[in-house]
Amino acid sequence: MNIQWFPGHMTKAIRMMEENLKLIDIVVELVDARLPLSSRNPKVDELVGAKPHLIVLNKSDIADPQVTKLWEEYFSKSGMSAVSVSSTSGKNFSFIFDKCKVLLKEKIEKDKEKGIVNRAIKIMVCGVPNVGKSSFINKLSGKKSAITGDRPGVTKGKQWIRLKNNFELLDTPGILWPKFDDDEVGLRLAYTGAVKDEIIDVEELACHLLTFLKNEYPESLAQRYKMTETEGLDGYELLEYLGKKRGFVVSGGEIDTERAAHILLDEFRGAKLGNISLERP
């Protein structure tokens, strides 16, 4: 299943990032804690260069906590500063300002030597669509500063937002790269809704997700859908099994697999299947 998606406004967003990097002190890159690598934009490292850079693993409240710990260790060993947070509960949000100050320690000390004190620290927040960027900004600012939505591409232009602790934040639209080098990356992003359903076959996507869940989180299928006899089943057979368990039977005894696919994707994205991570370090 080959997924490619690169709307024109995302090309504009990359240019916008390049133009505005000189205005900010540190880049905060938001990723989805369920798929930290797949939800990273490879171009960000190239764009950021030597600018201080903090990775925030958002949605940690719906990711597998054991796997999230592995990701935190992975980034640390890779020499990158990272923190896992939840924009829903506000968990670990206090660490974000602290980590930014640590990364900017040298710059802050140089400012003090020049007699510059209490200068506002300017942050740029970036990330691929649907990683919860607007919710993250609203939680960070303590007010509804950014437009939120459960579909990709809600944020269309840049905006400056004043934060507490003498921070200012520059929001930018989400960006994806022009080509997924690995088909699995496109699939993982599609599972979470980062790629619009309108451009993909939702039944095929659901088949891939069910196969993954059967192999990695069979207890989730058993608890949510009473799918306990999955041995030897894959793809479309699993989708039919789910449809049968949910009673999605149409005339002639056929299973409404399209309805089953939509239910699975909606409930996965709504975290009704439990804490699930889609990739490991």
mmCIF file with all atom_site columns, C-alpha atoms in Angstrom, residues 1 3 35 37-42 128 176-177 179-192 194-195 205 278-279:
data_model
loop_
_atom_site.group_PDB
_atom_site.id
_atom_site.type_symbol
_atom_site.label_atom_id
_atom_site.label_alt_id
_atom_site.label_comp_id
_atom_site.label_asym_id
_atom_site.label_entity_id
_atom_site.label_seq_id
_atom_site.pdbx_PDB_ins_code
_atom_site.Cartn_x
_atom_site.Cartn_y
_atom_site.Cartn_z
_atom_site.occupancy
_atom_site.B_iso_or_equiv
_atom_site.pdbx_formal_charge
_atom_site.auth_seq_id
_atom_site.auth_comp_id
_atom_site.auth_asym_id
_atom_site.auth_atom_id
_atom_site.pdbx_PDB_model_num
ATOM 1  C CA . MET A 1 1   ? 0.000  0.000  0.000  1.00 0.00 ? 1   MET A CA 1
ATOM 2  C CA . ILE A 1 3   ? 0.849  6.374  0.436  1.00 0.00 ? 3   ILE A CA 1
ATOM 3  C CA . LEU A 1 35  ? 5.420  6.518  16.411 1.00 0.00 ? 35  LEU A CA 1
ATOM 4  C CA . LEU A 1 37  ? 10.427 8.194  14.191 1.00 0.00 ? 37  LEU A CA 1
ATOM 5  C CA . SER A 1 38  ? 7.637  7.876  11.639 1.00 0.00 ? 38  SER A CA 1
ATOM 6  C CA . SER A 1 39  ? 6.123  11.160 12.854 1.00 0.00 ? 39  SER A CA 1
ATOM 7  C CA . ARG A 1 40  ? 9.419  13.023 12.570 1.00 0.00 ? 40  ARG A CA 1
ATOM 8  C CA . ASN A 1 41  ? 10.068 15.055 9.465  1.00 0.00 ? 41  ASN A CA 1
ATOM 9  C CA . PRO A 1 42  ? 13.597 14.180 8.232  1.00 0.00 ? 42  PRO A CA 1
ATOM 10 C CA . VAL A 1 128 ? 3.819  16.798 11.048 1.00 0.00 ? 128 VAL A CA 1
ATOM 11 C CA . LEU A 1 176 ? 5.212  16.227 5.849  1.00 0.00 ? 176 LEU A CA 1
ATOM 12 C CA . TRP A 1 177 ? 7.983  15.260 3.478  1.00 0.00 ? 177 TRP A CA 1
ATOM 13 C CA . LYS A 1 179 ? 8.026  11.001 -0.254 1.00 0.00 ? 179 LYS A CA 1
ATOM 14 C CA . PHE A 1 180 ? 7.837  8.179  2.280  1.00 0.00 ? 180 PHE A CA 1
ATOM 15 C CA . ASP A 1 181 ? 10.980 6.127  1.723  1.00 0.00 ? 181 ASP A CA 1
ATOM 16 C CA . ASP A 1 182 ? 9.453  3.283  3.761  1.00 0.00 ? 182 ASP A CA 1
ATOM 17 C CA . ASP A 1 183 ? 5.852  2.176  3.110  1.00 0.00 ? 183 ASP A CA 1
ATOM 18 C CA . GLU A 1 184 ? 5.475  1.314  6.800  1.00 0.00 ? 184 GLU A CA 1
ATOM 19 C CA . VAL A 1 185 ? 6.004  4.981  7.710  1.00 0.00 ? 185 VAL A CA 1
ATOM 20 C CA . GLY A 1 186 ? 3.073  5.996  5.520  1.00 0.00 ? 186 GLY A CA 1
ATOM 21 C CA . LEU A 1 187 ? 0.910  3.257  7.034  1.00 0.00 ? 187 LEU A CA 1
ATOM 22 C CA . ARG A 1 188 ? 1.684  4.267  10.624 1.00 0.00 ? 188 ARG A CA 1
ATOM 23 C CA . LEU A 1 189 ? 0.879  7.897  9.901  1.00 0.00 ? 189 LEU A CA 1
ATOM 24 C CA . ALA A 1 190 ? -2.356 6.863  8.184  1.00 0.00 ? 190 ALA A CA 1
ATOM 25 C CA . TYR A 1 191 ? -3.384 4.752  11.207 1.00 0.00 ? 191 TYR A CA 1
ATOM 26 C CA . THR A 1 192 ? -3.271 7.868  13.391 1.00 0.00 ? 192 THR A CA 1
ATOM 27 C CA . ALA A 1 194 ? -2.033 12.163 9.895  1.00 0.00 ? 194 ALA A CA 1
ATOM 28 C CA . VAL A 1 195 ? -2.846 11.260 6.280  1.00 0.00 ? 195 VAL A CA 1
ATOM 29 C CA . LEU A 1 205 ? -5.530 0.232  5.858  1.00 0.00 ? 205 LEU A CA 1
ATOM 30 C CA . LEU A 1 278 ? 3.175  1.508  16.591 1.00 0.00 ? 278 LEU A CA 1
ATOM 31 C CA . GLU A 1 279 ? 6.974  1.261  16.500 1.00 0.00 ? 279 GLU A CA 1
#
